Coordinates of C-alpha atoms and ligand atoms in Angstrom, one line a residue:
M77 CA 175.8 85.4 154.3
S78 CA 173.7 88.5 154.1
K79 CA 170.1 88.0 153.1
F80 CA 170.3 91.3 151.2
R81 CA 172.6 89.6 148.7
I82 CA 169.5 88.7 146.6
I83 CA 168.7 92.4 145.9
P84 CA 169.9 93.2 142.4
S85 CA 172.0 96.2 141.8
I86 CA 170.5 99.3 140.1
E87 CA 172.8 98.6 137.2
Q88 CA 171.4 95.1 136.8
L89 CA 167.9 96.4 137.0
L90 CA 168.6 99.0 134.3
Q91 CA 169.4 96.2 131.9
R92 CA 165.9 94.6 132.1
D93 CA 163.5 95.1 129.2
T94 CA 160.6 96.4 131.3
I95 CA 162.8 99.0 133.0
I96 CA 164.3 100.1 129.6
K97 CA 160.7 100.6 128.3
L98 CA 159.8 102.6 131.4
E99 CA 162.9 104.8 130.9
T100 CA 161.8 105.6 127.4
N101 CA 158.4 106.6 128.7
Y102 CA 159.3 108.5 131.8
G103 CA 163.0 109.4 131.6
H104 CA 166.1 108.1 133.3
R105 CA 165.9 110.2 136.4
T106 CA 162.3 109.3 137.2
V107 CA 163.0 105.6 136.8
M108 CA 166.2 105.8 138.8
E109 CA 164.4 107.4 141.7
A110 CA 161.6 104.8 141.6
L111 CA 164.2 101.9 141.5
R112 CA 166.0 103.3 144.5
Q113 CA 162.8 103.6 146.4
E114 CA 161.6 100.1 145.6
T115 CA 165.0 98.6 146.3
E116 CA 165.0 100.3 149.6
A117 CA 161.5 99.1 150.4
L118 CA 162.6 95.5 149.6
R119 CA 165.6 95.9 151.9
S120 CA 163.4 96.9 154.8
K121 CA 161.0 94.1 154.1
L122 CA 163.8 91.6 154.1
S123 CA 165.2 92.9 157.3
D124 CA 161.9 92.2 159.2
E125 CA 162.1 88.6 158.0
S126 CA 158.5 88.5 156.9
T127 CA 159.2 87.8 153.2
N128 CA 159.9 84.4 151.6
L129 CA 161.9 85.9 148.7
I130 CA 165.0 83.7 148.4
E131 CA 166.5 84.3 145.0
S132 CA 167.6 87.3 143.1
E133 CA 165.4 86.9 139.9
A134 CA 162.3 86.9 142.1
A135 CA 163.5 90.0 143.9
A136 CA 164.2 91.7 140.6
R137 CA 160.8 90.9 139.3
T138 CA 159.1 92.2 142.4
I139 CA 161.0 95.5 142.2
E140 CA 160.3 95.8 138.4
R141 CA 156.6 95.2 138.9
N142 CA 156.3 97.7 141.7
V143 CA 158.2 100.4 139.8
E144 CA 156.0 99.9 136.8
S145 CA 152.7 100.1 138.7
D146 CA 153.9 103.0 140.8
L147 CA 154.9 105.1 137.7
E148 CA 151.9 104.2 135.7
R149 CA 149.6 105.1 138.6
S150 CA 151.3 108.3 139.6
L151 CA 152.1 109.7 136.2
A152 CA 148.9 108.9 134.3
P153 CA 147.1 112.0 133.1
S154 CA 145.0 113.3 136.0
L155 CA 142.4 114.5 133.5
Q156 CA 140.5 111.5 132.3
S157 CA 137.6 111.1 129.8
V158 CA 134.4 109.9 131.3
I159 CA 131.0 108.9 130.0
N160 CA 128.4 111.3 131.3
A161 CA 125.2 109.4 131.8
T162 CA 123.8 111.8 134.4
G163 CA 121.4 113.4 131.9
V164 CA 122.8 116.9 132.8
I165 CA 123.9 118.2 129.4
V166 CA 126.1 121.1 130.4
H167 CA 127.6 119.4 133.4
T168 CA 130.0 121.9 135.1
N169 CA 131.8 119.1 137.0
L170 CA 132.3 117.0 133.9
G171 CA 133.8 119.7 131.7
R172 CA 130.6 121.3 130.3
A173 CA 130.3 121.3 126.5
P174 CA 131.9 118.6 124.4
L175 CA 133.2 120.2 121.2
A176 CA 132.0 119.8 117.6
N177 CA 134.4 117.9 115.3
S178 CA 135.1 121.0 113.3
A179 CA 136.3 122.8 116.5
I180 CA 138.5 119.8 117.5
K181 CA 140.1 119.9 114.0
R182 CA 140.7 123.6 114.1
I183 CA 142.4 123.2 117.5
A184 CA 144.7 120.5 116.1
T185 CA 145.6 122.6 113.1
V186 CA 146.3 125.8 115.0
A187 CA 148.1 124.1 117.8
A188 CA 150.5 122.3 115.5
G189 CA 152.1 125.5 114.1
Y190 CA 152.4 129.3 114.2
C191 CA 149.4 131.5 113.5
N192 CA 148.5 135.2 113.0
L193 CA 147.2 135.4 116.6
E194 CA 148.6 138.9 117.0
Y195 CA 150.0 139.6 113.5
N196 CA 148.4 141.6 110.7
L197 CA 149.1 139.6 107.6
A198 CA 148.0 142.5 105.3
S199 CA 150.4 145.1 106.8
G200 CA 153.1 142.7 108.0
S201 CA 153.1 144.3 111.4
R202 CA 151.8 143.6 114.9
G203 CA 148.1 142.9 115.0
N204 CA 145.4 142.6 117.7
R205 CA 144.0 139.3 118.9
T206 CA 140.7 140.8 119.7
I207 CA 139.7 140.8 116.0
H208 CA 139.4 137.0 115.9
A209 CA 135.9 135.6 116.1
S210 CA 134.5 139.1 116.1
E211 CA 133.0 139.0 112.6
L212 CA 131.3 135.7 113.4
L213 CA 130.0 136.9 116.7
T214 CA 128.6 140.2 115.4
R215 CA 126.9 138.4 112.5
L216 CA 125.3 135.8 114.8
T217 CA 124.1 138.2 117.4
G218 CA 123.5 141.4 115.5
A219 CA 126.0 143.3 117.8
E220 CA 128.2 146.2 116.6
A221 CA 131.3 144.7 118.2
A222 CA 132.6 141.7 120.1
A223 CA 135.5 140.6 122.3
V224 CA 136.6 137.3 123.8
V225 CA 138.1 136.6 127.2
N226 CA 138.9 133.5 129.2
N227 CA 135.5 132.8 130.7
N228 CA 132.2 134.6 131.6
A229 CA 133.2 135.4 135.1
A230 CA 136.3 137.2 133.7
A231 CA 134.1 138.9 131.2
L232 CA 131.8 140.4 133.9
L233 CA 134.8 141.4 136.1
L234 CA 136.5 143.1 133.1
I235 CA 133.3 144.9 132.1
L236 CA 132.7 146.2 135.6
T237 CA 136.3 147.2 136.1
A238 CA 136.5 149.0 132.7
I239 CA 133.2 150.9 132.9
A240 CA 132.4 151.2 136.6
S241 CA 135.5 151.2 138.8
G242 CA 135.0 153.8 141.6
R243 CA 131.4 154.4 140.5
E244 CA 128.0 153.0 141.2
V245 CA 126.4 150.0 139.6
I246 CA 122.6 149.7 140.0
I247 CA 121.4 146.1 140.4
S248 CA 118.1 144.6 141.7
R249 CA 118.2 142.9 145.1
G250 CA 116.7 139.8 143.4
E251 CA 119.9 139.4 141.2
L252 CA 122.6 139.5 143.9
V253 CA 123.1 135.8 143.4
E254 CA 125.8 133.2 143.6
I255 CA 126.4 131.6 140.2
G256 CA 128.3 128.6 141.4
G257 CA 131.8 127.8 142.5
G258 CA 131.7 130.7 145.0
F259 CA 131.2 133.2 142.2
R260 CA 129.0 135.8 143.9
I261 CA 127.9 139.0 142.2
P262 CA 128.5 141.3 145.2
D263 CA 132.1 139.9 145.5
V264 CA 132.8 140.4 141.8
M265 CA 131.5 143.9 142.1
R266 CA 133.9 144.6 145.1
Q267 CA 136.8 143.1 143.1
S268 CA 136.1 145.4 140.2
G269 CA 136.1 148.5 142.5
A270 CA 132.5 149.3 141.5
L271 CA 130.1 150.4 144.2
L272 CA 127.0 148.3 144.6
R273 CA 123.7 150.2 144.5
E274 CA 120.9 147.7 145.4
V275 CA 117.4 148.5 144.3
G276 CA 114.0 146.9 144.9
T277 CA 113.5 143.8 146.9
T278 CA 114.3 140.1 146.5
N279 CA 111.1 139.3 144.8
R280 CA 109.9 142.5 143.3
T281 CA 111.8 145.3 141.5
R282 CA 110.1 147.9 139.3
P283 CA 111.4 150.2 136.6
E284 CA 111.0 153.2 138.9
D285 CA 113.4 151.7 141.4
Y286 CA 116.1 151.8 138.8
A287 CA 115.3 155.3 137.7
A288 CA 115.2 156.6 141.3
A289 CA 118.7 155.3 142.0
I290 CA 120.4 157.1 139.1
N291 CA 122.7 159.9 140.1
D292 CA 125.9 161.7 138.9
N293 CA 128.0 158.8 140.1
T294 CA 126.1 156.0 138.3
A295 CA 128.3 154.1 135.9
L296 CA 125.9 151.4 134.7
I297 CA 122.7 149.3 135.3
L298 CA 123.5 145.6 135.6
R299 CA 121.1 142.7 134.9
I300 CA 122.0 139.2 135.8
H301 CA 120.1 136.5 134.1
P302 CA 118.7 134.1 136.7
S303 CA 120.5 131.1 135.1
N304 CA 120.5 128.7 138.1
F305 CA 117.5 129.7 140.1
R306 CA 113.8 130.7 139.7
I307 CA 111.9 133.0 142.0
E308 CA 108.2 132.0 141.9
G309 CA 105.0 133.4 143.3
F310 CA 104.6 137.1 144.0
T311 CA 107.4 138.5 141.8
E312 CA 108.0 141.3 139.4
R313 CA 111.0 142.1 137.2
P314 CA 110.9 144.9 134.7
S315 CA 111.4 144.0 131.0
L316 CA 114.8 144.4 129.5
R317 CA 113.2 146.9 127.2
S318 CA 112.0 149.2 130.0
I319 CA 115.4 149.1 131.7
S320 CA 117.1 149.8 128.4
K321 CA 114.8 152.8 127.9
I322 CA 115.7 154.2 131.4
G323 CA 119.4 153.7 130.6
H324 CA 119.0 155.4 127.3
D325 CA 117.0 158.3 128.7
F326 CA 119.7 159.0 131.4
G327 CA 122.6 158.2 129.1
I328 CA 123.7 155.2 131.3
P329 CA 124.8 151.9 129.7
V330 CA 122.9 148.7 130.5
V331 CA 124.9 145.6 130.9
E332 CA 123.4 142.1 131.0
D333 CA 125.2 138.9 132.1
L334 CA 123.2 136.3 130.2
G335 CA 125.1 133.3 131.5
G336 CA 124.2 130.6 129.0
G337 CA 124.6 132.3 125.6
N338 CA 121.5 130.9 124.0
L339 CA 121.0 131.8 120.3
Y340 CA 117.7 130.0 119.7
E341 CA 114.2 131.0 120.5
A342 CA 111.7 128.5 122.0
D343 CA 110.4 126.1 119.3
S344 CA 112.8 127.3 116.6
H345 CA 115.2 124.5 115.8
G346 CA 113.2 122.3 118.1
T347 CA 114.4 124.2 121.1
P348 CA 112.4 122.7 124.1
F349 CA 112.8 125.6 126.5
T350 CA 112.3 129.3 126.8
E351 CA 115.6 131.0 127.5
P352 CA 116.3 134.6 126.5
T353 CA 118.6 134.8 123.4
V354 CA 121.6 137.1 123.0
Q355 CA 119.9 138.6 119.9
Q356 CA 116.7 139.5 121.9
S357 CA 118.8 141.2 124.6
L358 CA 120.6 143.4 122.0
E359 CA 117.4 144.1 120.2
A360 CA 115.8 145.2 123.5
G361 CA 118.5 147.9 123.7
V362 CA 121.1 146.4 126.1
T363 CA 124.4 148.1 125.6
I364 CA 126.7 145.2 126.5
C365 CA 125.9 141.4 127.0
C366 CA 128.3 138.8 128.2
F367 CA 127.9 135.0 128.2
S368 CA 129.8 131.8 128.4
G369 CA 131.3 130.0 125.4
D370 CA 130.9 126.5 126.9
K371 CA 127.3 126.5 128.0
L372 CA 124.4 126.7 125.5
L373 CA 126.8 127.9 122.8
G374 CA 128.4 124.5 122.9
G375 CA 132.0 125.8 122.3
P376 CA 135.2 126.1 124.3
Q377 CA 135.5 127.8 127.7
A378 CA 135.4 131.5 127.0
G379 CA 133.6 134.7 128.0
L380 CA 132.0 136.5 125.1
I381 CA 131.3 140.2 125.2
V382 CA 129.1 141.7 122.6
G383 CA 127.4 145.1 122.1
R384 CA 128.0 148.7 121.3
E385 CA 131.4 149.4 119.7
I386 CA 132.6 152.3 121.9
F387 CA 132.1 150.2 125.0
V388 CA 133.5 147.0 123.6
R389 CA 136.6 149.0 122.5
S390 CA 137.2 150.5 125.9
I391 CA 136.7 147.2 127.6
S392 CA 139.2 145.5 125.2
N393 CA 141.7 148.3 125.8
H394 CA 141.6 148.1 129.6
P395 CA 144.9 146.8 131.2
L396 CA 143.0 143.9 132.9
M397 CA 142.2 142.5 129.5
R398 CA 145.8 141.3 129.4
A399 CA 145.2 139.1 132.4
V400 CA 141.9 137.6 131.2
R401 CA 142.5 137.3 127.5
A402 CA 141.7 134.1 125.5
D403 CA 144.5 131.9 124.0
K404 CA 144.8 130.8 120.4
L405 CA 143.3 127.4 121.0
T406 CA 140.2 129.0 122.4
Y407 CA 139.9 131.3 119.4
A408 CA 140.4 128.3 117.1
A409 CA 137.6 126.2 118.7
L410 CA 135.3 129.2 119.1
E411 CA 135.5 130.3 115.5
A412 CA 134.7 126.8 114.3
T413 CA 131.8 126.5 116.7
L414 CA 130.4 129.9 115.7
L415 CA 130.5 128.9 112.1
E416 CA 128.4 125.8 112.8
H417 CA 125.8 128.1 114.3
L418 CA 126.0 130.6 111.5
S419 CA 125.7 127.9 108.8
E420 CA 122.7 126.4 110.6
R421 CA 124.4 123.1 111.0
A422 CA 124.6 123.3 114.8
D423 CA 121.7 120.9 115.4
E424 CA 123.7 118.1 113.8
T425 CA 127.2 119.1 114.5
I426 CA 127.4 120.7 118.0
P427 CA 127.0 118.1 120.7
V428 CA 125.1 120.3 123.1
N429 CA 122.5 121.2 120.4
R430 CA 122.3 117.6 119.3
M431 CA 121.8 116.3 122.9
I432 CA 119.1 118.9 123.6
R433 CA 117.2 118.0 120.4
T434 CA 117.6 114.2 120.1
S435 CA 114.2 112.6 120.0
I436 CA 113.1 110.1 122.7
E437 CA 112.5 107.5 119.9
Q438 CA 116.2 107.8 118.9
L439 CA 117.2 107.3 122.5
R440 CA 114.9 104.3 123.0
A441 CA 116.3 102.6 119.9
R442 CA 119.8 102.9 121.2
A443 CA 118.7 101.8 124.7
K444 CA 117.1 98.7 123.3
E445 CA 120.4 97.7 121.6
I446 CA 122.3 98.2 124.8
V447 CA 119.7 96.2 126.8
S448 CA 119.9 93.2 124.4
S449 CA 123.7 93.0 124.3
V450 CA 124.0 93.4 128.1
T451 CA 121.4 90.9 129.1
E452 CA 122.8 88.4 126.6
L453 CA 126.3 88.6 127.8
S454 CA 126.0 89.2 131.6
K455 CA 123.9 88.9 134.7
V456 CA 123.4 92.7 134.9
E457 CA 119.8 93.6 134.6
V458 CA 118.8 96.6 132.6
Q459 CA 115.3 98.0 132.4
L460 CA 114.1 100.9 130.3
T461 CA 112.3 103.8 132.0
D462 CA 111.6 107.4 131.2
G463 CA 112.7 110.4 133.2
P464 CA 113.9 114.0 133.0
A465 CA 117.2 115.2 131.6
T466 CA 118.3 118.7 132.4
I467 CA 120.3 121.4 130.7
G468 CA 122.4 122.1 133.7
G469 CA 125.4 124.4 133.9
G470 CA 123.3 127.3 135.0
A471 CA 121.2 127.4 131.9
A472 CA 117.4 127.2 131.5
P473 CA 116.7 126.4 135.2
G474 CA 113.7 124.3 135.8
T475 CA 113.7 123.0 132.2
T476 CA 113.6 119.3 131.8
I477 CA 113.7 117.2 128.7
H478 CA 111.9 113.9 128.4
S479 CA 114.6 111.3 128.3
C480 CA 115.2 107.5 128.1
L481 CA 117.0 106.0 131.1
L482 CA 118.6 102.6 131.8
H483 CA 117.8 101.3 135.2
I484 CA 120.8 99.1 136.1
S485 CA 120.7 96.4 138.8
L486 CA 122.9 93.5 139.8
S487 CA 121.8 91.1 142.5
G488 CA 123.6 91.7 145.8
L489 CA 124.6 95.3 145.0
T490 CA 122.9 98.5 146.2
A491 CA 122.5 101.5 143.9
T492 CA 125.4 103.2 145.8
E493 CA 127.7 100.2 145.3
L494 CA 126.8 100.1 141.6
E495 CA 127.3 103.8 141.2
K496 CA 130.8 103.4 142.7
R497 CA 131.7 100.4 140.4
L498 CA 130.6 102.3 137.3
R499 CA 132.6 105.3 138.4
E500 CA 135.7 103.1 138.9
S501 CA 135.3 101.4 135.5
N502 CA 137.4 102.1 132.4
P503 CA 136.2 104.5 131.0
P504 CA 134.5 105.8 134.2
V505 CA 130.7 106.0 133.8
I506 CA 128.9 108.6 135.8
G507 CA 125.2 107.9 136.5
R508 CA 122.7 109.2 139.0
I509 CA 120.7 107.6 141.8
D510 CA 117.0 108.3 142.1
H511 CA 114.9 106.6 144.7
E512 CA 117.5 103.9 145.3
R513 CA 117.8 103.1 141.6
L514 CA 120.9 103.5 139.6
L515 CA 120.0 105.3 136.4
L516 CA 121.9 106.0 133.2
D517 CA 120.5 108.7 130.9
L518 CA 121.4 108.1 127.3
R519 CA 120.7 111.7 126.3
T520 CA 124.1 112.8 127.5
V521 CA 125.9 109.7 126.1
S522 CA 127.1 110.2 122.6
P523 CA 126.0 107.4 120.2
D524 CA 129.7 106.5 119.5
Q525 CA 130.1 105.8 123.3
D526 CA 127.3 103.2 123.3
Q527 CA 129.7 100.3 122.7
A528 CA 132.1 101.4 125.4
L529 CA 129.1 101.8 127.8
T530 CA 127.9 98.3 126.9
R531 CA 131.3 96.9 127.6
V532 CA 131.4 98.5 131.0
L533 CA 128.0 97.2 131.9
V534 CA 128.8 93.7 130.7
N535 CA 132.0 93.7 132.9
L536 CA 130.3 95.1 136.1
Ligands
PLP847 C1 127.8 130.5 134.4 C2 127.5 131.9 134.6 C3 128.6 132.7 134.9 C4 130.0 132.3 134.9 O1 130.5 131.9 133.6 P1 131.8 131.0 133.5 O2 131.9 130.9 132.0 O3 131.6 129.8 134.2 O4 132.9 131.9 134.0 C5 128.4 134.1 135.1 N1 127.1 134.5 135.1 C6 126.0 133.8 134.9 C7 124.7 134.4 134.9 C8 126.2 132.4 134.6 O5 125.2 131.6 134.4

């Protein structure tokens, strides 16, 4: 008698409760394919005699279990929520800015139905999506006009393409930088068709250097905010005001890539760093500024372009705009985020603002709660220590914020092994290792994640 006789037929397997449930979740075809694969796998296992399966119910259960775990593993969302305990607030690898509740609500509302994305409700005819968010952006920044694209890299590419294709762009040698993820200013310039005209040196560039480079073929002067590096020592960089004056005198637009999109001056709203604001750049006379929506602004991924109306209009009307435009969900989240800033609620409602401004006392109080629960319920040791959190995401380089850290240890495990265990927990917890110590920074953990974090630590 054939030993393959114990393998149930696909028809029999399809009658089983677990398989019926899997069919509901993943569809008939997907489940059939998995059943065939697992049945085949069992057949080859039986043929090499190494299995002790002798009856058909056990065989069916084996197939069923394997199909279930295969499908659950391979079809689970690849994008997973994690607890960011790195202390890096705008963490590019961890999705940058978590959104404010109002932004999340607006996304849900707009996503659920139709909207006037490109429809003019007053006239009942085709409208233009670039009008959305523009009132809020101009009020917040003091700009004449605004436009939104997919991200800040796209904003810079679009601006250069629309204003400078085939013509010269003057930029200081100290600003020919790589922003991250292979985004290099000289490469973007080449992509846009603009011609790079470098002036000055890596560490020193003077206003006269810009003025001397201007000729009939000059399209614009570009400034890149050093958002992920600092040049220290013997350095010189002209003020934005003096560059704007040169631009103005020669009739050349000045474009500034601000990176972070900071709206708050140092010490206002408890801002613990000095980072140029969008408003300051425009006041200094810059023609066009661009910045990210999901760095210091604390909103969705977007590239925001603000400045003089005639330039914003020609940028928005350029054919490349079609390829880099923002979608309705971005507008929904962005408008809600901007309203939080405008209404001066941002310090409480926008996670990035809140994390930057949370006091060390608040963090210590939360840390003590976690320590007492964890030490009561497990062998994991948690000690409190102080250390630096950072803004990250290419914003306010060199700035650190005093923070409260949990130093985690468990006998027999190295910091690297602990880091791996935390990362493989549910939800994954991402910490950092400093001098062989595994540290978790509560500044980037939202208070409503404290319980989940405690549970992960207890179960280490
Ligand atoms: C981050 C950054 C960019 C890229 O912005 P994305 O929104 O990530 O596309 C461009 N320029 C500067 C100066 C930056 O800091």
